[in-house]
Coordinates of C-alpha atoms and ligand atoms in Angstrom, one line a residue:
X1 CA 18.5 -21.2 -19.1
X2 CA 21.4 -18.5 -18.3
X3 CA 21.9 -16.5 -15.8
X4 CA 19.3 -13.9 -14.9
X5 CA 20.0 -10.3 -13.3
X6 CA 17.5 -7.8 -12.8
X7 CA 18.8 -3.9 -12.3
X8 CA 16.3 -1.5 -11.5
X9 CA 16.6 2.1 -11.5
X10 CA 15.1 4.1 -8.3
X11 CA 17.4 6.8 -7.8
X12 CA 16.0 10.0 -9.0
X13 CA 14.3 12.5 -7.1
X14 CA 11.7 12.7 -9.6
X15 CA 11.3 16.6 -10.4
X16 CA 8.1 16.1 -11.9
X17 CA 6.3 15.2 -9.1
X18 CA 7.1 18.3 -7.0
X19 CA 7.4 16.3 -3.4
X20 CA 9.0 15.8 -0.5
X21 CA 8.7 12.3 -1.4
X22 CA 10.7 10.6 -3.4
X23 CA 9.7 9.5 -6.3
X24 CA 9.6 6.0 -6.4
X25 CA 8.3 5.7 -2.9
X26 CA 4.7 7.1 -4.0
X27 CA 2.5 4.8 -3.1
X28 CA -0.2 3.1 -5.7
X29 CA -3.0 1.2 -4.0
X30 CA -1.0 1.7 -1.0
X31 CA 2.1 0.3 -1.9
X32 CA 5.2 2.4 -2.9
X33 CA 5.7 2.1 -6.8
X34 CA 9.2 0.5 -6.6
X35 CA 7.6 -1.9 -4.3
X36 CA 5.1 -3.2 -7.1
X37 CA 8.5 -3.4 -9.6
X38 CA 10.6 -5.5 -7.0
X39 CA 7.2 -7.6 -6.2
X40 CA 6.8 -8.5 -9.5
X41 CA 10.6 -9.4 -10.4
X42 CA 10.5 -11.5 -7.2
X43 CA 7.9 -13.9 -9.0
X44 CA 10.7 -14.9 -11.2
X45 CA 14.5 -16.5 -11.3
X46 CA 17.0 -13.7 -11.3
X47 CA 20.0 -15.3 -9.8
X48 CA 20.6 -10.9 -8.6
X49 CA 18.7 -7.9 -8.1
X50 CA 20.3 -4.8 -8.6
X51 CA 18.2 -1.6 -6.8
X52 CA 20.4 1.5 -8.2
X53 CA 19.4 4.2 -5.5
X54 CA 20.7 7.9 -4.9
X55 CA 17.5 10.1 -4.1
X56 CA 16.3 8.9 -1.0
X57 CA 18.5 5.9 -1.0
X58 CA 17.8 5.2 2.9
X59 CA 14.2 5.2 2.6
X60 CA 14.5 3.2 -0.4
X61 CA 16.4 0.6 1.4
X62 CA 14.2 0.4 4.4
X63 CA 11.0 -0.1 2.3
X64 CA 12.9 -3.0 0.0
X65 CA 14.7 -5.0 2.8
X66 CA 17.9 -6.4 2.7
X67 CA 17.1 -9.2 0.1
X68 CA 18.5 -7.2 -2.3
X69 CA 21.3 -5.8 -3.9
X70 CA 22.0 -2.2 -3.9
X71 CA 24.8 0.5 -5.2
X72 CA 24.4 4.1 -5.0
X73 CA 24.2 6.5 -8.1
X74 CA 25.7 9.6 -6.3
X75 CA 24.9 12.2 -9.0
X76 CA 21.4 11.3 -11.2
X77 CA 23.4 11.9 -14.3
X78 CA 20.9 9.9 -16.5
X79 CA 19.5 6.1 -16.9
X80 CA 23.1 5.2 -18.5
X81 CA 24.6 6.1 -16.1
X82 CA 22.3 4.9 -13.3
X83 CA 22.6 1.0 -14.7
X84 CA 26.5 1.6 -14.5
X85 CA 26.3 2.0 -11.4
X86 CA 26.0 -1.9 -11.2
X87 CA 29.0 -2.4 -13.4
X88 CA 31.3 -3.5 -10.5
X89 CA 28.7 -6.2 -9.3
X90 CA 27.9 -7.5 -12.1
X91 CA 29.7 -6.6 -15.3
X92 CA 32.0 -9.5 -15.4
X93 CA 28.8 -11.9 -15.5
X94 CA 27.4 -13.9 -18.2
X95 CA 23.9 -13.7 -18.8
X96 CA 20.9 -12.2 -19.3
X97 CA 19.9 -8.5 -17.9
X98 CA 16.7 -7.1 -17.5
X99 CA 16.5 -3.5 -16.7
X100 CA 13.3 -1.8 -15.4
X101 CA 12.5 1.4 -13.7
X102 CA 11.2 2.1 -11.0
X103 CA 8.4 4.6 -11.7
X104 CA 6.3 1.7 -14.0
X105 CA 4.2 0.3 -10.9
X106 CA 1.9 -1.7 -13.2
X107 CA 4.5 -3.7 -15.2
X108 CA 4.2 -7.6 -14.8
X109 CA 6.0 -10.8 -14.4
X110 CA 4.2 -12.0 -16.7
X111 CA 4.9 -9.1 -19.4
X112 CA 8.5 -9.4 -18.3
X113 CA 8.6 -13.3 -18.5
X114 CA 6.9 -12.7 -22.1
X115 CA 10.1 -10.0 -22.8
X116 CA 12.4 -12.5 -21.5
X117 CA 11.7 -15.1 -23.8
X118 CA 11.4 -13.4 -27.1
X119 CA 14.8 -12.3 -26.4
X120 CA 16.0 -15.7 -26.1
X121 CA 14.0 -16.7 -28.8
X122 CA 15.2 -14.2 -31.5
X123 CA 18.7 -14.5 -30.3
X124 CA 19.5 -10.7 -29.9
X125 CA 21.5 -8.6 -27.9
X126 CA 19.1 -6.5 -26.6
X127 CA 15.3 -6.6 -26.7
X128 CA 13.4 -3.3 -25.9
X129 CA 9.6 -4.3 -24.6
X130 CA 7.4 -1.4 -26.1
X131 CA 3.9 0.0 -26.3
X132 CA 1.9 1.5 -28.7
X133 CA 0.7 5.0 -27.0
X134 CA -2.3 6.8 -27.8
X135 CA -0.6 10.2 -26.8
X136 CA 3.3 9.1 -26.8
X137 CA 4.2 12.7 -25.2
X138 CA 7.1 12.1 -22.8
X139 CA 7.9 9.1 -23.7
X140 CA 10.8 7.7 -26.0
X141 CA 10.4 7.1 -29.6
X142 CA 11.3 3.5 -31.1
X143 CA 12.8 4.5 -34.4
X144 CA 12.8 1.6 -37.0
X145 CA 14.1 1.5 -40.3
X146 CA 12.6 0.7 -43.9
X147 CA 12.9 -2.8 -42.8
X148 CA 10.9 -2.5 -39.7
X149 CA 13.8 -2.9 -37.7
X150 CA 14.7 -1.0 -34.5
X151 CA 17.4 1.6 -35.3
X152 CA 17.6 3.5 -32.4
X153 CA 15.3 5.5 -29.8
X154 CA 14.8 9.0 -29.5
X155 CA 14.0 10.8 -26.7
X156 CA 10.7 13.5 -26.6
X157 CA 12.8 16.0 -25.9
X158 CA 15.1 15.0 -29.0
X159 CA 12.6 14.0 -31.1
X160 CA 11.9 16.1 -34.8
X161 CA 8.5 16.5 -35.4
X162 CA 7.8 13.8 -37.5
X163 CA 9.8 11.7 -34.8
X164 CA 7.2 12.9 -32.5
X165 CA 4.2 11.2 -34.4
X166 CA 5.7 7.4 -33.8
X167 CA 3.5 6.0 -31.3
X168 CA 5.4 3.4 -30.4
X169 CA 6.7 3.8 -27.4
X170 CA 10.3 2.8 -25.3
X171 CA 8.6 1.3 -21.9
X172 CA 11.6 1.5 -20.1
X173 CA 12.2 -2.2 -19.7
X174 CA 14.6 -3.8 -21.7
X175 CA 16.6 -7.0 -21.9
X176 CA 20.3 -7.6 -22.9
X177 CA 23.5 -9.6 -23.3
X178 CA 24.7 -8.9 -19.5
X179 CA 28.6 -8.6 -20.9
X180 CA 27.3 -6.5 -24.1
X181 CA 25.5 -4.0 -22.0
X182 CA 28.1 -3.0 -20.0
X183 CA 31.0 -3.2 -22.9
X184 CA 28.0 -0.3 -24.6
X185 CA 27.6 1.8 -21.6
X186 CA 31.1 2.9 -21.9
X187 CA 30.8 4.4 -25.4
X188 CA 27.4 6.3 -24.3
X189 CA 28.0 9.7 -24.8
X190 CA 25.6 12.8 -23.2
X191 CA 25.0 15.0 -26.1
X192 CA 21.3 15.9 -26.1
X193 CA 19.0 18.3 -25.0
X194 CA 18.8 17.4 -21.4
X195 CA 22.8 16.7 -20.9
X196 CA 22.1 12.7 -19.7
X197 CA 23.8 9.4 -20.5
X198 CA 21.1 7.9 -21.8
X199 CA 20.0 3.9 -21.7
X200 CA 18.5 4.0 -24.5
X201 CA 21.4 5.0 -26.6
X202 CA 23.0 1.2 -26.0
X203 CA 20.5 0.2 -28.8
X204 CA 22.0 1.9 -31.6
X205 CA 25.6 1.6 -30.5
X206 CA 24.6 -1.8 -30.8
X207 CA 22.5 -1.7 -33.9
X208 CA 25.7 0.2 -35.4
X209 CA 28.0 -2.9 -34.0
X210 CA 26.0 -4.9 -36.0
X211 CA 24.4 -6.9 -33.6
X212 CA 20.8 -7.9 -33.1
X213 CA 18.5 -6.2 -31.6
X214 CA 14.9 -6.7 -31.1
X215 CA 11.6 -5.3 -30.0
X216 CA 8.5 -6.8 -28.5
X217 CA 5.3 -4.8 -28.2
X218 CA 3.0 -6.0 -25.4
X219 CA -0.6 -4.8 -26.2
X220 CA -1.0 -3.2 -22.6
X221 CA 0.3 0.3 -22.8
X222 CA -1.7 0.9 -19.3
X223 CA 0.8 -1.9 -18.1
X224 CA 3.8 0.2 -18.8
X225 CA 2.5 3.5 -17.8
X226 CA 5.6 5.6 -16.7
X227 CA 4.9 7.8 -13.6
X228 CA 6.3 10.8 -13.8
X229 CA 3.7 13.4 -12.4
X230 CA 0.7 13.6 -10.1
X231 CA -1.7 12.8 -13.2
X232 CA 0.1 9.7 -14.5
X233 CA 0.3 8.8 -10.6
X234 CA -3.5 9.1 -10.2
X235 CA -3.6 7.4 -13.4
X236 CA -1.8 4.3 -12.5
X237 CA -3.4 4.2 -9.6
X238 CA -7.1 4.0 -11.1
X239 CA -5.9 1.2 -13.5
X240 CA -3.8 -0.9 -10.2
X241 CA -7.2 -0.5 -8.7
X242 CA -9.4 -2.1 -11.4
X243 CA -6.9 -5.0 -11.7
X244 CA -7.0 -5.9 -8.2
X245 CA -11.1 -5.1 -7.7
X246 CA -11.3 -7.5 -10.9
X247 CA -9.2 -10.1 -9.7
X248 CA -11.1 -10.6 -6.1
X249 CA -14.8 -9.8 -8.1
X250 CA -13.5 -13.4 -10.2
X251 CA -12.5 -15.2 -7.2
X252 CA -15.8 -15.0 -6.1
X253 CA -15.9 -11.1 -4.3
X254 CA -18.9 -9.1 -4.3
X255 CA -17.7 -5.6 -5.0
X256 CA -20.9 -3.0 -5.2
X257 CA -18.7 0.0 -6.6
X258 CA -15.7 -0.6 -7.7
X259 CA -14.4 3.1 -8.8
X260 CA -15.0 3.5 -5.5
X261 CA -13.4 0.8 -3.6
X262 CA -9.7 0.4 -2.4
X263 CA -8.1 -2.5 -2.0
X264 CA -4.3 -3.1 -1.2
X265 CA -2.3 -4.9 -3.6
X266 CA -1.3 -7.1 -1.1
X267 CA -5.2 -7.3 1.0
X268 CA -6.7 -11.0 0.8
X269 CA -10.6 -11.3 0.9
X270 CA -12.5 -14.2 1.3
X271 CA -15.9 -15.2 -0.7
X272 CA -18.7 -13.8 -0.4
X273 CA -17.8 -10.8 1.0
X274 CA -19.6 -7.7 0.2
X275 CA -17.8 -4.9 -0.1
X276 CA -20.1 -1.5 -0.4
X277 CA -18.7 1.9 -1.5
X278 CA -16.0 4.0 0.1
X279 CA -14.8 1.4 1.5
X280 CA -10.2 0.6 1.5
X281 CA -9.1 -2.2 2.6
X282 CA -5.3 -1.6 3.1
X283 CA -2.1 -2.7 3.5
X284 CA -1.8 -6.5 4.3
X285 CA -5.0 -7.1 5.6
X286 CA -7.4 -10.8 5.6
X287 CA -10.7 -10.9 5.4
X288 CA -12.7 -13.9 6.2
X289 CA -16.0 -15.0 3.8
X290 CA -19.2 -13.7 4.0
X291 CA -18.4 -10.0 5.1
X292 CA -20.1 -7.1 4.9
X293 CA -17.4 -4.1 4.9
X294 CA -19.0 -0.5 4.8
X295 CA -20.1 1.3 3.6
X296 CA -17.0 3.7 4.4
X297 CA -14.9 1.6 6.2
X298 CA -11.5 1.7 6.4
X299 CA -9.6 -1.4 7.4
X300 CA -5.4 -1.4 7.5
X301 CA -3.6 -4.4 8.6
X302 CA -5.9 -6.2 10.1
X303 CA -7.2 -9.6 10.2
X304 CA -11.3 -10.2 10.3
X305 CA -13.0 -13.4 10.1
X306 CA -15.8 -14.8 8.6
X307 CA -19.3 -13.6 9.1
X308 CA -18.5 -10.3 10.3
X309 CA -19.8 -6.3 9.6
X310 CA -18.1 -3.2 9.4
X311 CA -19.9 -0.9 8.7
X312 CA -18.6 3.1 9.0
X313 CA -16.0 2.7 10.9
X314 CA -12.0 2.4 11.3
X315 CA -10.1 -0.9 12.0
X316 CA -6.4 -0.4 12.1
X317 CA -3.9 -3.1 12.4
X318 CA -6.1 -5.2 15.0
X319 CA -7.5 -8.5 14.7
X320 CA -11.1 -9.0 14.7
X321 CA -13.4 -12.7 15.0
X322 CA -16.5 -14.4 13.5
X323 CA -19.9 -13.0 13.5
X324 CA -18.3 -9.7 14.8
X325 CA -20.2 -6.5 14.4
X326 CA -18.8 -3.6 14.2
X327 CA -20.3 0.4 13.7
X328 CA -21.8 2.1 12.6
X329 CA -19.0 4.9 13.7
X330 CA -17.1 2.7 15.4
X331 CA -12.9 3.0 15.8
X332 CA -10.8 -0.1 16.2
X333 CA -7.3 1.4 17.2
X334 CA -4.1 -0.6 17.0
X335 CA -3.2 -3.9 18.9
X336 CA -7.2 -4.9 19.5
X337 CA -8.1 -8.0 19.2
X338 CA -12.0 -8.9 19.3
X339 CA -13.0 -12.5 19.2
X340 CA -16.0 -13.9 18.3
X341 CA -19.5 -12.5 18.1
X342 CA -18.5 -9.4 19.8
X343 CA -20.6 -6.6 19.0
X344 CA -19.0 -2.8 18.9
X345 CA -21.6 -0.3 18.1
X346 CA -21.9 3.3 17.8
X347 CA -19.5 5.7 18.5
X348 CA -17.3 3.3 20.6
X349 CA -13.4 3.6 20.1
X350 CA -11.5 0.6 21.6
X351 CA -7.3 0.8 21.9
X352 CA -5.1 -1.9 22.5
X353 CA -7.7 -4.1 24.2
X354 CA -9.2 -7.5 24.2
X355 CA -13.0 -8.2 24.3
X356 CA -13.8 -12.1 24.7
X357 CA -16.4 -13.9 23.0
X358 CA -20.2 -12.2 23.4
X359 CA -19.3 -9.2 24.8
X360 CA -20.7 -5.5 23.8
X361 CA -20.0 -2.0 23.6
X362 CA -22.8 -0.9 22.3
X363 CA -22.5 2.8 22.3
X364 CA -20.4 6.0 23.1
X365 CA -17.5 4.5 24.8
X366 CA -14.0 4.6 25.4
X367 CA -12.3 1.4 26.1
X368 CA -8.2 1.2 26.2
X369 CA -5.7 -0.5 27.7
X370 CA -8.4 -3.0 28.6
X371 CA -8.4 -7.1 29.3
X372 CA -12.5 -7.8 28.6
X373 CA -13.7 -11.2 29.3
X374 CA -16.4 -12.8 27.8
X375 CA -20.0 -12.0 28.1
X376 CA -19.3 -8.8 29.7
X377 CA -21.8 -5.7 28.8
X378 CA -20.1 -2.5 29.3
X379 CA -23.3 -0.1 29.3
X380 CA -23.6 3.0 27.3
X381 CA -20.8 5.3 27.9
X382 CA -18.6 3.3 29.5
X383 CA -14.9 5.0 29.9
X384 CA -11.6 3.1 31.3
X385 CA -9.6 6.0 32.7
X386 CA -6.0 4.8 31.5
X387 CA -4.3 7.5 32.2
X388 CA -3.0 9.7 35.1
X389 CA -1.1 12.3 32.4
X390 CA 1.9 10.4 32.8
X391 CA 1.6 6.4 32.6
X392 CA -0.9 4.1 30.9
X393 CA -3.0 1.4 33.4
X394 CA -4.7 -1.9 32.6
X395 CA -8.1 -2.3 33.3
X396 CA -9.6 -6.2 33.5
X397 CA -13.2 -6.8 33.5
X398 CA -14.0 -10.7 34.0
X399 CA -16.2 -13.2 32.3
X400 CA -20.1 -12.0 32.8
X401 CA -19.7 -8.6 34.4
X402 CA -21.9 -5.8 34.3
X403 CA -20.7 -2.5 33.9
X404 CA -23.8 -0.1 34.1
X405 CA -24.3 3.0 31.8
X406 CA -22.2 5.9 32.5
X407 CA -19.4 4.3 34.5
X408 CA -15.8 5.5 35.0
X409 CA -13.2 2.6 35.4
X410 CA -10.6 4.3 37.0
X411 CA -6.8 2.2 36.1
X412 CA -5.1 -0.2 37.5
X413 CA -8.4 -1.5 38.5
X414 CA -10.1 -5.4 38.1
X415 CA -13.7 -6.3 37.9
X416 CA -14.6 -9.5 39.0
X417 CA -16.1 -12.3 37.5
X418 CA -20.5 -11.8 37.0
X419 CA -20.0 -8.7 39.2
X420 CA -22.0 -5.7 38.4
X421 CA -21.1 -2.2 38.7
X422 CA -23.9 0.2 39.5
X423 CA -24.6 3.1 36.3
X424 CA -22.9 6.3 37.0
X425 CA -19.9 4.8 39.1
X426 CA -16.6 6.0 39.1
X427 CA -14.7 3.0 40.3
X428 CA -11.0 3.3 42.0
X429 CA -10.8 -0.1 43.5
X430 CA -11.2 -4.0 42.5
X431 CA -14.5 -5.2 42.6
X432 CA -15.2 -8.8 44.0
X433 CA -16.3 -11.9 42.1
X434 CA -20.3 -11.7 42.3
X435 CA -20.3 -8.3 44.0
X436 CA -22.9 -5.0 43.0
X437 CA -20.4 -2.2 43.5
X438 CA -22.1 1.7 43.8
X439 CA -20.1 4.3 43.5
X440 CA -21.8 7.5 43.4
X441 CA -23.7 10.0 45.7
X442 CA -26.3 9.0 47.5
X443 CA -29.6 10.5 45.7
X444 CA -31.3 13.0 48.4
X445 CA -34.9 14.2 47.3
X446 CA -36.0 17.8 49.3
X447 CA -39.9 17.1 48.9
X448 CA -41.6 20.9 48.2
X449 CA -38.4 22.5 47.9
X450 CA -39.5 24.8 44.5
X451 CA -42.7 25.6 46.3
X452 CA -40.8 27.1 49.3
X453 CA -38.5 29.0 46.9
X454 CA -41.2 30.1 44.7
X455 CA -43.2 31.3 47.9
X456 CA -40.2 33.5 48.9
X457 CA -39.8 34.9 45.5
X458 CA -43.8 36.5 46.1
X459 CA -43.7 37.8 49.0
Ligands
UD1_1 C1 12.6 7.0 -19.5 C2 13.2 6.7 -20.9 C3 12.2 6.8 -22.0 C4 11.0 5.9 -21.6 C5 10.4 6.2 -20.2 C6 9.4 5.1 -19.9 C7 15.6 7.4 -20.7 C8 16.6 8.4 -21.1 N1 14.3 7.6 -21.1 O1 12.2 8.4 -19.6 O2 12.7 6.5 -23.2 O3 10.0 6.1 -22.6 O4 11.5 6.1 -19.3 O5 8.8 5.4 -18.7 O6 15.9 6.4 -20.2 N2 16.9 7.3 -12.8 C9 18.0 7.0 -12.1 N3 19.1 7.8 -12.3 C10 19.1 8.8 -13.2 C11 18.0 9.1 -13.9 C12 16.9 8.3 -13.7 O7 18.0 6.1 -11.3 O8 20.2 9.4 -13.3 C13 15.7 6.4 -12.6 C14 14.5 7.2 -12.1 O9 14.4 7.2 -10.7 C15 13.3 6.5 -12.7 C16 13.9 5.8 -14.0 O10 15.3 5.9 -13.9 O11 12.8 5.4 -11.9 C17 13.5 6.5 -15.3 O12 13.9 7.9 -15.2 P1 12.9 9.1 -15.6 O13 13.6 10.4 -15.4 O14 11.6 8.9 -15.1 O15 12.9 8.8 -17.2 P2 11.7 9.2 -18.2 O16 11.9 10.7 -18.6 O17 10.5 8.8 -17.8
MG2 MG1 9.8 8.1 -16.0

């Protein structure tokens, strides 16, 4: 096998999509698109990858990492120009090139692995991997001759009308003769309707050389869907979604809804699980087996075990046990981590705190900055007050304690082990081991205190 080198093309702003954002960093299934491209290239042996940025490039760079190559296209001057960009790394090379772009987030390694060896099959130059298109508007034409061979392709924009009925489509992706590509580039000219050196163009100053050039059509046009607005975005999206809800329904997944259920690309979920509508499960979180996630809950980075519910509520990038249960309404904020059996019920929002095995918020609390042993019971409405306006303070309760409904925990403050805390507390300093701690007014009773008043009000 020769040389492999992959170049893809993420430095336009992408007009289209009227954003801030740049293109390629719109996310699909939560994931930036030109992360999907790079993911998928990583699955195979390119010996470099070539990220040609401009728009963005910083961004672009921090999302990729620093596995990769990249070069800077300083004006967006078209695709041909974009992959010359990587002339100075790799020009000199023998090999193979694949060039993708970066606004195809569905494109995989399996499609391009498929792409790949044609082209080594067929012995050609260059290999362009296209679709056919049930409306090809936007896209570029593959024109072939009497023959059935490809001659060239034409832009939409260039296209004549009769041009404009081919449905076969230029994907974007191509393969070629490393050296070849580059020697072509340089004769790429930029007369057409939108003033670009165009990629595609390579083909027929090849074709014209006399060399071979090939075409493979992969049946999935959805696989190659090019985004370029807010319709193809939501588009792509919708069709990464079914792929990944399909993939985790056949390992074994119960999925209830799956229009209506959003899984990461990179999520892992355990059998079993039942996942009911409105429910996302995002970025790289694990779930255990034998779940039950919503319905509507939202879960982002987070790891859960086996054997727990989440129902209604908000777990973000915490860590959650067995047997948990969580919500309905509940809010896991970051850096929690709730081991096993726990139970978190209504209306209870827990930050940066642990909660040991057995132990329950049941309802309407606020718990942050918190070390909770095990088999504690904070009571209904139980607040730790963390914080004096200016600094955050732990609060520890230890292994069996009591805290009664209505309490304040005022931080830095320790409960101790099995000790209770009376309801409607407000509690500034440790409590002992074992100890019942009040802390509230006295209750004073004035026995026929109405009738007096009532008595006066008569007379
Ligand atoms: C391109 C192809 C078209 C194909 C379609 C598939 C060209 C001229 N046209 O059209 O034949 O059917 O993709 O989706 O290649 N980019 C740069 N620098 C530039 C211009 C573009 O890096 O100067 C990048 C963009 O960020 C994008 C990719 O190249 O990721 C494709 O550019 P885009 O403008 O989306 O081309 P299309 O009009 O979609
Ligand atoms: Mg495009």
């Amino acid at each position: 096998m020769s040389n492999r080198f992959a170049v893809i093309l993420a430095a336009g702003q992408g007009t289209r999509m009227k954003s801030k954002l740049y293109k390629v960093l719109h996310p699909v299934c939560g994931k930036p698109m030109v992360q999907h491209v790079v993911d998928q290239v990583k699955q195979l042996q390119f010996s470099d990858i070539v990220v040609i940025v401009g728009h963005g490039a910083e961004q672009v760079r921090t999302q990729l990492g620093d596995e990769i190559t990249y070069t800077v296209q300083e004006e967006q001057l078209g695709t041909g120009h974009a992959v010359l960009q990587a002339e100075q790394l790799l020009a000199t090379k023998k090999g193979v090139t694949v060039v993708l772009c970066g606004d195809t987030p569905l494109v995989t390694a399996e499609t391009i692995e498929a792409l790949l060896s044609y082209h080594e099959q067929e012995k050609a130059l260059a290999t362009v991997l296209t679709a056919h298109a049930e409306d090809p508007s936007g896209y570029g034409r593959i024109v072939r001759n009497g023959n059935g061979h490809v001659e060239r392709i034409v832009e939409h924009k260039d296209a004549s009308d009769s041009e404009k009925t081919i449905q076969e489509i230029n994907t974007g992706t191509y393969c070629f003769d490393n050296q070849a590509l580059f020697k072509a580039l340089q004769n790429v000219g930029n007369q057409n309707v939108q003033g670009e050196y165009y990629l595609p163009d390579v083909i027929e100053i090849l074709k014209n050389e006399g060399e071979k050039i090939a075409a493979y059509q992969t049946d999935s046009f959805e696989e190659t869907l090019g985004v370029n607005d807010r319709v193809a975005l939501a588009e792509s999206e919708r069709i990464m979604k079914e792929r990944i809800n399909k993939k985790w329904m056949r390992e074994g997944v119960s999925i209830i809804d799956p229009s209506n259920t959003y899984i990461s690309a990179d999520a892992k979920i355990g059998q079993d699980t039942i996942i009911y509508p409105g429910s996302m499960i995002m970025g790289s979180s694990i779930l255990g087996s034998d779940c039950i996630i919503g319905p509507h809950s939202e879960i982002i980075d987070s790891k859960v075990g086996d054997g727990t519910t989440i129902k209604q509520s908000v777990v973000h990038q915490s860590s959650i046990g067995n047997d948990v249960s969580i919500g309905p309404f509940a809010h896991i904020r970051p850096l929690s981590s709730i081991e096993d059996e726990v139970r978190v019920g209504n209306f209870v929002e827990i930050k940066k705190t642990s909660m040991g095995q057995r132990s329950k918020a049941s309802h309407l609390s606020y718990i942050g900055d918190a070390e909770i042993g095990a088999d504690v019971n904070l009571g209904c409405g139980s607040i730790t007050v963390n914080y004096d306006g200016v600094n955050k303070y732990l609060t520890k309760v230890e292994d069996g304690a009591f805290i009664g409904c209505n309490s304040n925990l005022i931080a830095p403050v320790t409960v101790g082990k099995n000790a209770y805390v009376a309801a409607g507390s407000t509690i500034t300093d440790d409590v002992p081991e074992e100890a019942l701690s009040v802390a509230r007014a006295r209750q004073v009773n004035k026995e026929g205190y109405v009738t007096k008043i009532n008595k006066k009000k008569n007379n």
